[in-house]
Amino acid sequence: MIHHILLTSAILWLLYGDFYTNHLRWPELANCVTVPRTKKPAMPKTPPKPKKSQEQKKPTTATKSTESPTPKPKRKRQETKKATKEPDRKILVAVDFGTTFSGIAWAQTRQPEVPSIIIQWPDATSDGLEGVSSDKVPTEITYDGENYRWGFQIEDSKQRHQWFKLALDSSQACDMKLAYRYPDPLACPPPYDAEKLATDFMTALRQHTVRVLRHKIPESALLSTPIEYIITVPAMWSDMAQAKTRACAEAAGMGAGAALHIVSEPEAAACFALPALDPHGIKIGDTFMICDAGGGTVDLITYKVSGLKPILKLAEASPGSGSACGATILNRRFREYLDGKLENEDGYDDEVLDEAMKRFEGIVKRQFRGTFGEEFQIPVPGLADNKKLGIRKNRMTLSGIDVGAIFEPVVKEVLALVTGQIKAARRSVKAIVLVGGFGQNSFLRDAIREEVKSSNVEVLQSPCSWTAVVQGALMMGLASTSPAFATVAISGRSARKYYGTNCGLQHLDLEHGNARKIWDACSGFYRTYMMEWFIEKGNLVKEDKPVRLSYQRKRLVSRGSLTTISTTIYCSSDPQNSGAPKYVEDETVTPLVRVEADLSRLPAHQIPRKRGADGKMYYHVDYAIQVTFMSAYTSYELLYGGVNYGRVTSEYV
């Protein structure tokens, strides 16, 4: 049996738009009649630039005078100093809200070259800065009535809530099979929902951050300086999960609106890790994959270099992917291994298990290289010598074959993600850069190298791998305050799914056949509703070039004032890559967000009325919804009559 496992493990180790709608479409709307537009909405009006002074210019129609003109007194010019505009004074706090561990980094915009990582955390005996020293804190929380303890404050033997971050995204259940297969025995059934747990934990992070800042910054400066937070989320996060994370951060007191930033974890890691590569070895067109392998999840995104000067410019080469197959699964598999091997031994209890788990976490998991001859000594205090089990003098021998079997399914899952990313990129990948705690593991690195060696892909480990995400998030935050702080620019992101609306088109028998049709009394013809995808899966979307959707609404005047417009945006992940669905009834099409525009802000006289084909009066509203795709969230704005009315209300469904 041992030889069979050895052979199996060895084999597995080796194997291991810019888009503007030029077509007129009519999204579905209850109680409203939709008709085609005749014009695009005008661009948002901007104030006219002030004209230059004409005092120094001669009048073009002046005639010569025979008398000398009376000299006018010269005006004294006001002395003005041209100073370089400094960025507004802010304190930026980046929060890597992780599945198993979380980290915090901060900097002042007036001193961006002096970033700090919080390394002091409260423990069970201290509520201040005299506790545990670590780059990160466990993402764990436990309750005692109305009070809670978090991170290192929780005693080793006490039950706690873990992995609640992943519960924010119910759509990822299919990517959590390993997490469900190996649950943590100390995790207690949550009496609270994931939002409650995440909000309380983020509150603890914020409160601790403020305590740290009070020791680093004078009180007067701290009170007068705004604090902005940057929160990281996985690349595989759904739009709803991004919105939930933002809501939890807002409820935790981390700001709101434009003062709260949500960014992608692997994108943040790329901003930190890629500038550290040899600049002379990077060329435009090169493709790099970021593999963020953490304790709970593994996230991947592939980037193509689109520019080198003045800063490194990147564009996503394929949509991000990921799974809950992080390093914590190894701990849970090791525990299962111990229980199966020692459960019948006298003296095997929680204390023995705790000692063994500490050795596996601190030594075995970090030092294992995948060689057959490796052996590790695991403490099992109080257990009698047993040659068959490899126990002698309170220590049990753990062979390299046994450790390899523990690693096998986790590494296999990561390799599948890596090969899937390479295929999705549809181009040669120059290097894979590993970040995250699990990304430091030598066995994982070597397994990936073996998997991609035929493609001549380099596999590199980033320095400061465990904190790469939080440091990169801070760099992104600084860059958003001033371009001078930017070291990397993400010029475009690859859409992870189709985005569109259910629009009414004039029914044409030759084109639409027997498709369901609805009579449009205002226009005097039938309409067939079909999906109009304004973003297709794989499209490159850019922050500085938002998508504009042009719509027209008509509503019977007799039905009352037109005060709001509600538009539902749908999405399709198209998991089988079968192409864009035509109809909203397709099983892959799901409602994503309902965007509601408040027309009560528009003057009543600006809403025109026209007579329809049925002789009745209708309100006519031509408007546009502007969609901006950011790193890890999407904003929606309403434009009407050439004026930008700001962000509209959006509710994820």
XYZ file of C-alpha atoms in Angstrom:
653
model
C 0.000 0.000 0.000
C 2.844 2.388 0.919
C 4.543 1.676 -2.416
C 1.262 2.342 -4.226
C 0.903 5.719 -2.476
C 4.544 6.483 -3.244
C 4.051 5.765 -6.951
C 0.771 7.712 -7.107
C 2.249 10.734 -5.334
C 5.335 10.769 -7.528
C 3.242 10.755 -10.710
C 1.002 13.529 -9.444
C 4.017 15.621 -8.440
C 5.387 15.345 -11.961
C 2.048 16.121 -13.569
C 1.458 18.430 -11.360
C -14.965 49.765 -25.074
C -14.701 51.320 -25.186
C -18.323 50.659 -26.100
C -21.128 53.068 -26.906
C -24.470 51.676 -27.955
C -24.933 52.756 -31.525
C -28.022 50.578 -31.774
C -31.257 51.769 -30.315
C -32.596 49.327 -27.734
C -35.466 49.361 -25.306
C -34.927 47.583 -21.977
C -37.868 45.925 -20.298
C -39.848 48.121 -17.931
C -43.076 47.363 -16.155
C -45.916 49.790 -16.941
C -43.851 51.716 -19.476
C -43.949 51.669 -23.255
C -40.559 51.523 -24.943
C -39.830 53.086 -28.306
C -36.755 53.745 -30.434
C -34.607 56.801 -29.912
C -33.704 59.182 -32.667
C -30.630 60.734 -31.063
C -27.844 59.817 -28.722
C -27.806 61.788 -25.490
C -25.422 64.697 -25.565
C -22.147 64.479 -23.723
C -22.168 65.899 -20.186
C -21.855 69.645 -20.226
C -18.653 71.117 -18.878
C -18.175 74.746 -17.876
C -16.714 76.845 -20.738
C -13.047 77.686 -20.386
C -12.456 81.328 -19.449
C -11.305 83.438 -22.371
C -7.889 85.018 -22.297
C -7.736 88.701 -21.396
C -7.983 91.030 -24.363
C -6.284 93.991 -22.649
C -2.943 93.436 -24.348
C -4.472 93.039 -27.850
C -4.994 95.968 -30.295
C -8.578 96.435 -31.435
C -9.006 95.066 -34.931
C -11.301 97.963 -36.031
C -9.335 100.881 -34.538
C -8.332 103.922 -36.706
C -5.210 105.996 -36.338
C -5.519 109.223 -34.337
C -3.737 112.502 -35.123
C -3.313 113.259 -31.426
C -1.274 111.320 -28.965
C -3.558 109.298 -26.776
C -3.652 110.061 -23.106
C -1.559 107.380 -21.449
C -3.510 105.172 -19.098
C -2.025 104.215 -15.791
C -0.493 100.761 -15.894
C -2.064 98.145 -13.704
C 0.249 96.418 -11.347
C 0.264 92.710 -11.824
C -0.357 90.684 -8.758
C 2.607 88.609 -7.746
C 1.717 84.931 -7.833
C 3.877 81.984 -6.989
C 3.621 78.897 -9.075
C 3.820 76.073 -6.628
C 3.625 72.382 -7.334
C 0.263 71.187 -6.124
C 0.621 68.629 -3.387
C -1.959 65.885 -2.991
C -4.569 66.476 -0.337
C -3.399 65.331 3.056
C -4.890 61.916 3.774
C -4.110 58.758 5.648
C -4.618 55.700 3.453
C -5.239 52.340 5.121
C -5.116 49.159 3.031
C -6.902 46.113 4.465
C -6.181 42.644 3.095
C -9.352 41.021 4.436
C -8.252 37.422 4.025
C -9.989 34.093 4.437
C -7.605 32.835 7.128
C -5.372 35.838 7.905
C -5.795 39.590 7.419
C -3.191 42.325 7.096
C -3.109 46.120 7.302
C -0.732 48.677 5.779
C -0.970 52.456 5.943
C 0.731 55.606 4.678
C 0.270 59.367 4.611
C -0.089 61.032 1.221
C 2.418 63.683 2.307
C 4.911 60.893 3.114
C 4.124 58.132 0.610
C 7.692 56.859 0.714
C 7.222 55.766 4.345
C 4.535 53.048 4.287
C 3.995 50.919 7.384
C 2.658 47.418 7.952
C 0.898 46.828 11.266
C 2.736 43.998 13.031
C 1.499 44.348 16.637
C -1.812 42.705 17.553
C -3.744 42.278 20.808
C -3.667 38.823 22.393
C -5.652 37.060 25.116
C -3.985 39.126 27.859
C -3.590 42.485 26.129
C -5.993 44.764 24.300
C -3.309 47.151 23.091
C -0.021 46.993 21.184
C 1.890 44.733 23.576
C 0.503 41.455 22.258
C 1.629 39.254 19.369
C 4.106 40.350 16.690
C 3.027 39.156 13.237
C 2.608 40.538 9.721
C -1.023 39.377 9.833
C -3.783 38.468 12.265
C -6.058 35.387 12.086
C -9.425 36.142 10.464
C -11.337 34.604 13.360
C -13.931 35.841 15.831
C -15.782 34.384 18.815
C -18.670 35.738 20.880
C -19.466 35.884 24.569
C -22.924 37.400 24.723
C -22.755 40.880 23.216
C -18.945 40.979 23.371
C -16.509 39.359 20.994
C -12.827 38.488 20.816
C -10.904 38.325 17.587
C -7.609 37.268 16.033
C -4.891 36.384 18.530
C -7.229 37.204 21.422
C -8.941 33.814 21.002
C -7.451 31.041 23.134
C -6.232 27.958 21.264
C -8.862 25.603 22.676
C -11.830 27.933 22.172
C -14.268 27.510 19.311
C -14.362 30.345 16.821
C -15.962 31.486 13.545
C -13.641 30.960 10.583
C -13.846 31.190 6.816
C -16.862 33.510 7.061
C -15.385 35.692 4.329
C -16.128 33.036 1.704
C -19.752 32.871 2.854
C -20.188 36.424 1.512
C -20.186 34.917 -1.977
C -22.694 32.094 -2.225
C -22.005 31.794 -5.959
C -18.618 30.222 -5.209
C -20.014 27.070 -3.575
C -18.844 24.954 -6.513
C -15.273 26.217 -5.979
C -15.209 25.254 -2.284
C -15.350 21.473 -2.532
C -12.069 21.033 -0.636
C -13.195 23.474 2.068
C -16.425 21.514 2.545
C -14.589 18.181 2.401
C -12.221 19.204 5.208
C -14.099 21.474 7.650
C -12.295 22.915 10.662
C -13.327 21.040 13.836
C -12.930 24.205 15.923
C -15.333 26.168 13.724
C -18.651 26.495 15.534
C -21.990 26.693 13.695
C -22.554 30.413 13.089
C -25.584 31.877 14.855
C -24.868 35.037 12.847
C -24.853 35.530 9.113
C -21.656 36.185 7.183
C -22.326 39.934 6.966
C -22.552 40.203 10.770
C -19.297 38.288 11.267
C -17.454 40.250 8.582
C -18.723 43.600 9.887
C -17.673 42.869 13.479
C -14.248 41.624 12.391
C -13.690 44.684 10.170
C -14.781 46.880 13.070
C -12.075 45.273 15.209
C -9.508 45.891 12.454
C -10.521 49.547 12.165
C -10.442 50.146 15.915
C -7.003 48.557 16.189
C -5.755 50.626 13.243
C -6.847 53.828 14.967
C -5.019 52.736 18.148
C -1.847 52.201 16.123
C -2.190 55.557 14.347
C -2.550 57.344 17.686
C 0.887 56.034 18.623
C 2.409 57.093 15.294
C 0.796 60.445 14.455
C 0.260 63.499 16.686
C -3.314 63.695 17.959
C -3.987 67.098 16.371
C -2.829 65.887 12.951
C -4.775 62.644 13.259
C -8.011 64.447 14.126
C -7.675 66.851 11.182
C -6.664 64.294 8.553
C -9.259 62.176 6.721
C -8.687 58.427 6.635
C -9.541 56.436 3.520
C -9.662 52.640 3.398
C -8.819 50.260 0.562
C -10.355 46.765 0.925
C -9.207 43.762 -1.120
C -11.471 41.016 -2.495
C -10.728 37.843 -4.508
C -10.701 37.926 -8.300
C -13.425 35.266 -8.362
C -15.778 37.454 -6.266
C -19.219 38.046 -7.767
C -20.684 41.551 -8.159
C -23.048 40.886 -5.262
C -20.194 39.703 -3.023
C -18.258 42.874 -3.852
C -21.310 44.925 -2.873
C -21.700 42.928 0.372
C -18.034 43.458 1.239
C -18.413 47.195 0.658
C -21.566 47.273 2.815
C -19.760 45.438 5.640
C -16.833 47.866 5.466
C -19.216 50.833 5.545
C -21.049 49.374 8.551
C -17.660 48.865 10.237
C -16.947 52.587 9.971
C -14.432 52.422 7.120
C -16.082 55.173 5.108
C -18.541 55.272 2.224
C -18.853 56.331 -1.388
C -15.676 57.528 -3.067
C -13.797 57.438 0.263
C -13.960 53.621 0.330
C -12.099 51.663 -2.339
C -12.550 47.989 -3.273
C -9.711 46.386 -5.260
C -8.899 42.922 -6.583
C -6.409 40.862 -4.540
C -4.322 39.553 -7.465
C -4.390 43.001 -9.090
C -3.001 44.485 -5.886
C -0.385 41.726 -5.785
C 0.575 42.525 -9.390
C 1.097 46.193 -8.524
C 3.550 45.132 -5.820
C 5.296 42.153 -7.431
C 5.701 42.980 -11.131
C 7.687 46.245 -10.710
C 10.222 44.177 -8.729
C 11.012 42.054 -11.806
C 14.082 42.821 -13.899
C 12.963 45.848 -15.965
C 15.465 45.006 -18.714
C 13.865 41.609 -19.190
C 10.312 42.926 -19.722
C 9.069 43.821 -23.195
C 5.769 45.138 -24.521
C 3.590 42.147 -25.308
C 5.054 39.935 -22.566
C 2.466 38.032 -20.545
C 2.702 37.343 -16.805
C 0.452 35.336 -14.533
C -0.102 36.314 -10.903
C -0.922 33.322 -8.683
C -2.057 34.542 -5.266
C -1.988 31.365 -3.170
C -3.173 32.134 0.338
C -4.447 30.268 3.333
C -8.030 29.985 2.144
C -8.146 30.721 -1.578
C -5.958 30.647 -4.678
C -6.582 33.520 -7.142
C -5.075 33.884 -10.596
C -5.021 36.646 -13.224
C -2.898 36.925 -16.379
C -1.607 40.305 -17.590
C -0.088 41.498 -20.858
C 2.460 44.328 -20.785
C 1.007 47.200 -22.821
C 3.551 49.901 -21.927
C 6.880 50.423 -20.162
C 7.334 54.188 -19.772
C 6.913 56.275 -17.755
C 5.439 53.426 -15.684
C 4.626 49.770 -16.275
C 1.228 49.416 -17.976
C -0.714 46.160 -17.841
C -3.903 44.850 -19.429
C -5.672 41.674 -18.371
C -5.098 38.897 -20.889
C -7.885 36.697 -19.505
C -10.561 36.867 -16.797
C -9.430 35.967 -13.293
C -10.125 32.562 -11.778
C -9.778 30.936 -8.380
C -10.865 28.335 -5.870
C -10.935 27.696 -2.127
C -7.895 25.407 -2.169
C -5.485 27.313 0.072
C -2.913 26.106 2.582
C -5.381 25.676 5.446
C -6.766 22.610 3.654
C -3.363 20.983 4.300
C -3.796 21.449 8.061
C -7.230 19.896 7.937
C -5.988 16.937 5.903
C -3.141 16.403 8.379
C -5.608 16.394 11.251
C -7.688 13.789 9.431
C -4.498 11.757 8.912
C -3.645 11.861 12.636
C -7.168 10.948 13.723
C -7.168 7.957 11.409
C -3.765 6.768 12.597
C -3.857 7.461 16.335
C -7.509 7.465 17.388
C -7.160 4.031 19.059
C -3.944 4.874 20.936
C -4.138 5.456 24.673
C -3.333 9.049 25.559
C -4.265 10.537 22.182
C -6.240 13.656 23.089
C -6.622 17.325 22.194
C -3.299 18.257 23.825
C -1.396 15.717 21.714
C -3.258 16.856 18.621
C -2.476 20.501 19.378
C 1.277 19.821 19.693
C 1.302 17.833 16.461
C -0.640 20.521 14.570
C 1.783 23.229 15.695
C 4.746 21.236 14.367
C 2.993 20.599 11.043
C 2.040 24.271 10.628
C 5.392 25.715 11.691
C 7.837 23.175 10.234
C 6.462 20.424 8.006
C 4.177 22.482 5.771
C 6.802 25.147 5.223
C 9.857 22.918 4.712
C 8.454 20.021 2.691
C 10.126 19.870 -0.733
C 8.539 16.727 -2.155
C 11.552 14.406 -1.985
C 11.009 10.754 -1.126
C 13.688 10.574 1.563
C 12.350 13.401 3.727
C 11.316 12.621 7.291
C 9.769 14.844 9.947
C 9.482 14.241 13.669
C 6.042 15.036 15.092
C 5.667 15.422 18.892
C 3.087 13.040 20.413
C 3.672 13.476 24.172
C 2.384 10.654 26.364
C 1.948 8.040 23.630
C 3.649 4.680 24.101
C 6.362 3.526 21.703
C 4.874 1.750 18.692
C 7.219 0.559 15.951
C 4.364 -0.041 13.526
C 3.132 3.549 13.877
C 6.648 4.982 13.924
C 6.332 6.274 17.503
C 9.462 6.356 19.659
C 10.294 8.521 22.661
C 7.169 10.692 22.331
C 7.797 11.406 18.662
C 6.195 10.014 15.524
C 8.063 9.821 12.217
C 6.205 11.355 9.285
C 7.607 10.248 5.923
C 7.872 12.316 2.768
C 5.412 9.927 1.141
C 2.820 10.640 3.843
C 3.289 14.398 3.528
C 3.050 14.134 -0.260
C -0.277 12.345 0.054
C -1.537 15.193 2.269
C -0.454 17.795 -0.308
C -1.688 15.847 -3.336
C -5.328 16.994 -3.832
C -4.574 20.612 -2.926
C -1.647 20.946 -5.316
C -3.606 19.125 -8.011
C -6.388 21.723 -7.704
C -3.883 24.596 -7.991
C -2.293 23.037 -11.072
C -5.699 22.787 -12.727
C -6.232 26.507 -12.107
C -2.804 27.363 -13.553
C -3.299 25.348 -16.743
C -6.805 26.769 -17.102
C -5.450 30.326 -16.893
C -2.788 29.611 -19.500
C -5.403 28.244 -21.901
C -7.724 31.194 -21.258
C -4.919 33.681 -21.983
C -4.525 32.218 -25.508
C -0.958 33.435 -25.641
C 2.494 32.396 -24.450
C 3.003 33.144 -20.747
C 6.515 34.358 -19.943
C 6.429 33.862 -16.175
C 4.190 32.886 -13.278
C 4.719 35.013 -10.164
C 3.695 33.369 -6.882
C 2.490 35.541 -4.002
C 0.663 34.815 -0.759
C 1.631 32.612 2.170
C 1.082 29.341 0.299
C 2.920 30.876 -2.649
C 6.138 30.663 -0.615
C 5.888 26.865 -0.444
C 8.763 25.142 -2.279
C 6.781 22.018 -3.154
C 3.996 24.052 -4.757
C 6.543 26.099 -6.715
C 8.346 22.977 -7.973
C 5.063 21.258 -8.897
C 4.008 24.266 -10.996
C 7.441 24.366 -12.645
C 7.113 20.711 -13.584
C 3.611 21.311 -14.941
C 4.626 24.175 -17.257
C 8.224 23.252 -18.127
C 7.294 22.146 -21.648
C 6.064 25.693 -22.325
C 9.292 27.317 -21.063
C 7.390 29.317 -18.458
C 9.425 30.705 -15.560
C 7.985 30.287 -12.062
C 9.067 33.016 -9.631
C 8.332 33.707 -5.968
C 7.751 37.325 -5.032
C 9.704 38.848 -2.150
C 7.528 39.669 0.874
C 5.040 37.227 -0.605
C 2.729 37.066 2.422
C 2.157 40.832 2.474
C 2.267 41.454 -1.288
C -1.503 41.980 -1.529
C -1.812 44.546 1.264
C 1.289 46.452 0.114
C 0.021 46.471 -3.461
C -3.411 47.682 -2.328
C -1.734 50.582 -0.528
C 0.217 51.412 -3.695
C -3.058 51.460 -5.657
C -4.596 53.774 -3.072
C -1.655 56.175 -3.262
C -1.783 56.151 -7.067
C -5.474 57.113 -6.962
C -4.621 60.266 -4.990
C -1.808 61.385 -7.288
C -0.382 59.997 -10.561
C 3.085 60.774 -9.201
C 2.739 57.850 -6.785
C 1.837 55.313 -9.492
C 4.319 52.540 -10.344
C 1.898 50.331 -12.290
C -1.212 51.185 -14.302
C -3.889 48.650 -15.188
C -4.968 49.884 -18.618
C -7.762 47.365 -19.075
C -9.543 44.452 -17.432
C -11.046 41.398 -19.059
C -14.793 41.041 -18.481
C -15.578 37.882 -16.516
C -19.079 37.518 -17.950
C -21.648 38.988 -20.341
C -23.502 42.132 -19.188
C -26.666 43.354 -20.869
C -30.338 44.305 -20.797
C -33.531 42.695 -22.071
C -34.492 45.024 -24.931
C -37.562 45.325 -27.135
C -36.928 45.270 -30.885
C -39.479 45.726 -33.629
C -40.644 42.215 -34.465
C -39.711 41.051 -37.951
C -41.051 37.673 -39.023
C -38.029 36.857 -41.180
C -35.596 37.667 -38.365
C -37.463 36.651 -35.217
C -39.727 33.890 -36.536
C -42.016 32.472 -33.865
C -40.357 34.337 -31.010
C -42.771 35.761 -28.432
C -43.999 39.220 -29.400
C -45.776 42.020 -27.504
C -47.950 44.773 -28.992
C -46.547 48.312 -28.601
C -49.605 50.590 -28.753
C -47.532 53.762 -28.789
C -45.417 52.739 -31.784
C -48.120 50.757 -33.532
C -46.206 47.500 -34.041
C -45.133 44.323 -32.230
C -41.905 44.021 -30.261
C -39.770 40.979 -29.480
C -37.597 41.120 -26.371
C -34.023 39.882 -26.758
C -30.790 40.234 -24.789
C -28.596 43.132 -25.845
C -25.110 42.501 -24.405
C -23.244 45.779 -23.996
C -20.213 43.904 -22.629
C -19.255 40.437 -23.821
C -17.198 37.948 -21.845
C -13.511 38.581 -22.470
C -14.012 42.188 -23.650
C -11.372 44.617 -22.408
C -13.004 47.287 -20.228
C -11.262 50.442 -19.018
C -11.851 52.708 -16.034
C -11.227 55.865 -18.054
C -13.608 54.822 -20.848
C -16.967 53.956 -19.303
C -19.702 52.187 -21.227
C -22.712 54.337 -22.116
C -26.131 52.771 -22.643
C -28.667 54.875 -24.560
C -32.328 54.296 -23.743
C -35.725 55.803 -24.499
C -38.809 55.480 -22.314
C -42.430 56.255 -23.116
C -45.208 56.197 -20.596
C -48.886 57.097 -20.809
C -49.479 60.541 -19.349
C -52.763 59.227 -17.961
C -50.786 56.866 -15.695
C -49.302 59.782 -13.768
C -45.926 61.482 -13.518
C -42.802 59.645 -14.605
C -40.731 60.013 -11.414
C -38.458 56.964 -11.565
C -37.064 54.561 -14.120
C -35.973 51.075 -13.142
C -33.664 49.109 -15.423
C -32.494 45.562 -14.735
C -29.030 44.561 -15.892
C -28.483 40.852 -16.495
C -25.338 38.751 -16.690
C -24.274 35.377 -18.033
C -21.059 33.644 -17.031
C -21.410 31.222 -19.965
C -19.500 28.420 -18.190
C -19.526 26.198 -21.282
C -18.292 29.036 -23.545
C -21.221 28.388 -25.859
C -21.658 32.055 -26.763
C -23.953 34.882 -25.740
C -27.529 33.754 -24.953
C -30.261 35.389 -27.042
C -33.122 35.421 -24.563
C -33.533 36.235 -20.886
C -35.178 32.839 -20.374
C -31.849 31.075 -21.020
C -30.765 29.157 -17.892
C -27.356 30.880 -17.853
C -28.909 34.386 -17.749
C -29.463 35.791 -14.265
C -30.515 39.250 -13.038
C -27.470 41.079 -11.689
C -28.506 44.532 -10.536
C -31.550 46.787 -10.709
C -30.565 50.366 -11.515
C -33.104 52.993 -10.485
C -32.899 56.544 -11.807
C -34.678 59.272 -9.842
C -36.369 61.481 -12.428
C -37.961 63.652 -9.759
C -34.754 65.692 -9.911
C -35.536 66.606 -13.514
C -37.649 69.745 -14.111
C -41.173 68.734 -15.202
C -41.125 71.028 -18.222
C -38.055 69.207 -19.565
C -39.952 65.936 -19.997
C -41.548 66.182 -23.448
C -44.940 64.736 -24.357
C -45.890 63.287 -27.728
C -48.946 61.643 -29.217
C -48.582 57.948 -29.952
C -49.908 55.863 -32.837
C -52.973 55.090 -30.725
C -53.798 58.799 -30.395
C -52.894 58.957 -26.690
C -50.321 61.250 -25.058
C -47.059 59.763 -23.799
C -44.094 61.050 -21.815
C -40.860 60.729 -23.829
C -37.568 60.360 -21.938
C -34.249 59.933 -23.752
C -31.499 59.144 -21.267
C -28.321 57.142 -20.775
C -26.889 54.959 -18.044
C -23.099 55.185 -17.786
C -21.329 52.100 -16.427
C -17.750 52.237 -15.146
C -15.904 48.994 -14.414
C -13.332 49.480 -11.640
C -10.850 47.022 -10.115
C -13.471 45.168 -8.083
C -16.740 47.074 -8.330
C -18.993 48.796 -10.847
C -20.576 52.255 -10.659
C -23.697 53.481 -12.478
C -24.539 57.094 -13.410
C -27.529 58.756 -15.096
C -27.138 61.224 -17.972
C -30.070 63.230 -19.304
C -30.142 66.280 -21.540
C -26.365 66.460 -21.609
C -26.131 66.684 -17.814
C -24.615 64.060 -15.520
C -27.022 63.552 -12.623
C -24.526 61.478 -10.665
C -24.671 57.948 -9.349
C -28.000 56.215 -9.444
C -29.329 53.740 -6.943
C -28.364 50.140 -7.703
C -29.603 47.057 -5.909
C -28.089 43.629 -6.570
C -30.638 40.883 -7.095
